[in-house]
Short mmCIF file of C-alpha atoms in Angstrom, two decimals:
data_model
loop_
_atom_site.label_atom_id
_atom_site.label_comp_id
_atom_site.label_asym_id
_atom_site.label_seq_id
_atom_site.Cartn_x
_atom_site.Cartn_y
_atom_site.Cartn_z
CA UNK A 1 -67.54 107.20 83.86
CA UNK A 2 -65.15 107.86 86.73
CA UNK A 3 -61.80 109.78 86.82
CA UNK A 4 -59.13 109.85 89.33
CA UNK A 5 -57.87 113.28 90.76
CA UNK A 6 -55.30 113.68 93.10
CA UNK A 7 -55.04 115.64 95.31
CA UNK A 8 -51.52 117.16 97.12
CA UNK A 9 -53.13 117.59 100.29
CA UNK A 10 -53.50 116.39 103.64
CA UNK A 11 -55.99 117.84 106.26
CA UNK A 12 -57.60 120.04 103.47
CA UNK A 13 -53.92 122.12 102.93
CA UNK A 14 -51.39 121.96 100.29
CA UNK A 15 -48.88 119.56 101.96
CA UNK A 16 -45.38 121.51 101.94
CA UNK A 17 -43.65 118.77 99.72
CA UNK A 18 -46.57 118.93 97.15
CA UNK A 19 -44.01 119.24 93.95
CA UNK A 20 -41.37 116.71 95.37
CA UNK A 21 -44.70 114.61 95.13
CA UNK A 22 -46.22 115.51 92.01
CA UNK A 23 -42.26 114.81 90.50
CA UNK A 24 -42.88 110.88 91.90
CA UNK A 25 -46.42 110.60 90.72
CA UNK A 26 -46.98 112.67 87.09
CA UNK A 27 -46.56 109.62 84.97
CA UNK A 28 -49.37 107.43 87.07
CA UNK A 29 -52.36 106.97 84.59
CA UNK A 30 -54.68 109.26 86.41
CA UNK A 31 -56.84 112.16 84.89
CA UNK A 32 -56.12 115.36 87.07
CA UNK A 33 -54.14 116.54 89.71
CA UNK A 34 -54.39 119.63 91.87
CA UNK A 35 -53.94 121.35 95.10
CA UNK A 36 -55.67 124.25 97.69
CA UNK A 37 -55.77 127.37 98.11
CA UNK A 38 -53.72 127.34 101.62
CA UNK A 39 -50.47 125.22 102.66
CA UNK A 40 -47.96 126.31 100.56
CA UNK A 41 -47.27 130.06 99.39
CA UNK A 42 -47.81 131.93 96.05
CA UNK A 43 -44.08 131.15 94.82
CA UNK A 44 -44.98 127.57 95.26
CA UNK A 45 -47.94 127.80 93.67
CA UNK A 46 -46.50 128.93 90.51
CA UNK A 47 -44.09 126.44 90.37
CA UNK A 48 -46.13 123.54 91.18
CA UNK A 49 -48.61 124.64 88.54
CA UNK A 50 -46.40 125.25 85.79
CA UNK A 51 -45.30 121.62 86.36
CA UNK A 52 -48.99 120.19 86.38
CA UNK A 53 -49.89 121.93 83.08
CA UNK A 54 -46.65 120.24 81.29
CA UNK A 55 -48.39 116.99 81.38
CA UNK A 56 -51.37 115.71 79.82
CA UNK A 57 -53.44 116.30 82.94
CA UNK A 58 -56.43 118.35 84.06
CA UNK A 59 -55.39 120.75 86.99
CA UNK A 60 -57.39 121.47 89.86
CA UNK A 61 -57.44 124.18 91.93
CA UNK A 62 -59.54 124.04 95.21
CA UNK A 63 -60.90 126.80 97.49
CA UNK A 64 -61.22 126.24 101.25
CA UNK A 65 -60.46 129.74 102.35
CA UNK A 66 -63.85 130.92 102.64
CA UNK A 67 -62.63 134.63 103.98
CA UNK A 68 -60.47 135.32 100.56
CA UNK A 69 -62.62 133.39 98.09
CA UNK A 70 -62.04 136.11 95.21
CA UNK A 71 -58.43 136.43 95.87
CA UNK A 72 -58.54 133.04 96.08
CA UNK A 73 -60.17 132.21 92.23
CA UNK A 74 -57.47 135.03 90.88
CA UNK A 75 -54.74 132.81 91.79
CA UNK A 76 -56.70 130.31 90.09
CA UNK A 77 -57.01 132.28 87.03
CA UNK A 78 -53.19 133.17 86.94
CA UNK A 79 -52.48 129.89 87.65
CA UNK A 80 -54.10 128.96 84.57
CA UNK A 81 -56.09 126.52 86.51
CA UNK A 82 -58.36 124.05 84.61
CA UNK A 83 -60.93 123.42 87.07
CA UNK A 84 -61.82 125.66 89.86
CA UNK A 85 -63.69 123.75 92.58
CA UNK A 86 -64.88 124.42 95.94
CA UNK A 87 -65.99 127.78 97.55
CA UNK A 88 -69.59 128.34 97.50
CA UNK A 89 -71.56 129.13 94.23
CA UNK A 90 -70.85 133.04 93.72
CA UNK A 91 -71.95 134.24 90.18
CA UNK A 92 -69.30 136.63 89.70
CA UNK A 93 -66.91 133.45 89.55
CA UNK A 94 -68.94 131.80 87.28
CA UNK A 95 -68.85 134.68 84.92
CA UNK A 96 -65.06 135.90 85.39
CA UNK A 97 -64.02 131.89 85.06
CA UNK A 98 -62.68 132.33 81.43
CA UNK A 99 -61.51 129.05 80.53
CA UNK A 100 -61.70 127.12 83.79
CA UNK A 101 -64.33 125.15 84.53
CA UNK A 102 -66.52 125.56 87.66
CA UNK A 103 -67.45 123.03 90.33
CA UNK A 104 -68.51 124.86 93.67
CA UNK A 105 -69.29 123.15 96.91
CA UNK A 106 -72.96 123.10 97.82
CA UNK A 107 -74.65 122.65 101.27
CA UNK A 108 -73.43 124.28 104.64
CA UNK A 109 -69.98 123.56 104.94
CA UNK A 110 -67.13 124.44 108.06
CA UNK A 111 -63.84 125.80 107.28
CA UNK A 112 -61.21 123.59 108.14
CA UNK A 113 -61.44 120.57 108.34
CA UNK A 114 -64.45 120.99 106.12
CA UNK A 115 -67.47 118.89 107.72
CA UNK A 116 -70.82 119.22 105.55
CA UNK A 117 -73.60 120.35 107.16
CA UNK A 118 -77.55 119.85 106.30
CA UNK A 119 -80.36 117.76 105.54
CA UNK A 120 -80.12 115.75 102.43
CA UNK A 121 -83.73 117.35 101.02
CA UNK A 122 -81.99 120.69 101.46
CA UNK A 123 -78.53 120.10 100.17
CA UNK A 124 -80.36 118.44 96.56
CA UNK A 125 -82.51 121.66 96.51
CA UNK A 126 -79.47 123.49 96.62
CA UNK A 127 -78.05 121.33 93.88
CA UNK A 128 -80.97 121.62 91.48
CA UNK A 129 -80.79 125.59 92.04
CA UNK A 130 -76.96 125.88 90.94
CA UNK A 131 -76.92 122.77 88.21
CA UNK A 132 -78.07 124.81 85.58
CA UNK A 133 -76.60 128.12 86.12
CA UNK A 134 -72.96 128.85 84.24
CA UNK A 135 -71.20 125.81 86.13
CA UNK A 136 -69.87 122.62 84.96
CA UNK A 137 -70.95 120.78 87.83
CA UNK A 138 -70.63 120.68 91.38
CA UNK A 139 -68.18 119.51 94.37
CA UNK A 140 -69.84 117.35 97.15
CA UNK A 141 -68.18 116.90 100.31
CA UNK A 142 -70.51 113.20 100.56
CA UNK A 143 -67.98 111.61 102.60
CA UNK A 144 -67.82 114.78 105.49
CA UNK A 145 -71.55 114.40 105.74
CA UNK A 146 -73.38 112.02 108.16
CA UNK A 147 -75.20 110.15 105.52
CA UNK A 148 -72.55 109.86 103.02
CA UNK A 149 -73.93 107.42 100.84
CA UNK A 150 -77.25 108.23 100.91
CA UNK A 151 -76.58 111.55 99.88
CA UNK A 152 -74.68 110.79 97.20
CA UNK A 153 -77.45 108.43 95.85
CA UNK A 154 -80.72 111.33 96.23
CA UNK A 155 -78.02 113.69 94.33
CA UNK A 156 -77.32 111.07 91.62
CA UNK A 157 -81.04 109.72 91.19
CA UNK A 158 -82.25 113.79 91.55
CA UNK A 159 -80.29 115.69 89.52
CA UNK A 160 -78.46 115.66 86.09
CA UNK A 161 -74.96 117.67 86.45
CA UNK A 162 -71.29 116.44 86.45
CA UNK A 163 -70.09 115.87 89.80
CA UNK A 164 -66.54 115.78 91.63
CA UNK A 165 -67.06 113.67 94.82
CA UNK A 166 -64.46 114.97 97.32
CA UNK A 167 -62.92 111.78 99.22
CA UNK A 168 -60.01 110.37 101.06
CA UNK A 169 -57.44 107.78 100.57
CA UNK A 170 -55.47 106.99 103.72
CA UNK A 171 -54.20 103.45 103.77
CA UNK A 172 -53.31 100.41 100.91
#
């Protein structure tokens, strides 16, 4: 089974008009909604996420700041985030996650814009190492990687974990 999350972001940022957004969009029929770590500021944040958690849906919280990951997954927390994706596996978040649900990148990733990096053999070794540690399931970048689809498939025929495919929608 699939489920639709949106995301309020453009160029892997918060876009600045993320609640004005959200406003137009939170009765859609889609499962979760969520933003980054970066684009808009702590203020924002708040009030965005207080919104998001008045509805029925999941909310995601995504780390791309690789510098400030822990400061990062505190906002998460006091956010009251559902889902805390992104970031690479660190088992101090995976034991101070409380409540939220864990879904870390995996593979060699750039900042922004993130681009994945690695083999395929390597990035499902990586996968199988972190499925069954204190994680719900894992965030794949498949469509910044060279091979998109064939990565997707080794990871889907390889290994049995939930997974949040990170994509794009940027036309009708």
């Amino acid at each position: 089974m699939a489920d639709l999350i949106v995301m309020l972001t453009k160029d892997d940022e918060t876009v600045p008009n993320a609640k004005t957004l959200f406003e137009k969009i939170r009765h859609l029929p889609f499962h979760g909604i969520g933003f980054k770590d970066v684009g808009i500021g702590w203020p924002e944040m708040k009030d965005l996420a207080a919104a998001i958690k008045q509805t029925d849906k999941k909310f995601y919280f995504e780390i791309v700041s690789e510098g400030v990951m822990k400061n990062s997954v505190q906002k998460a927390l006091n956010l009251k985030a559902d889902v805390i994706m992104g970031g690479n596996y660190d088992e101090t978040i995976s034991k101070a996650k409380k409540k939220a649900e864990y879904y870390p990148y995996v593979g060699k990733f750039s900042e922004r814009p993130c681009q994945l990096y690695g083999k395929i053999e390597e990035i499902v070794k990586e996968t199988k190492m972190i499925a069954n540690k204190n994680i719900e399931g894992i965030t794949l970048l498949a469509y910044r990687h060279s091979c998109p689809e064939k990565l997707l498939g080794s990871i889907c025929q390889q290994i049995d974990t939930k997974l949040i495919v990170a994509g794009s929608v940027d036309s009708k």
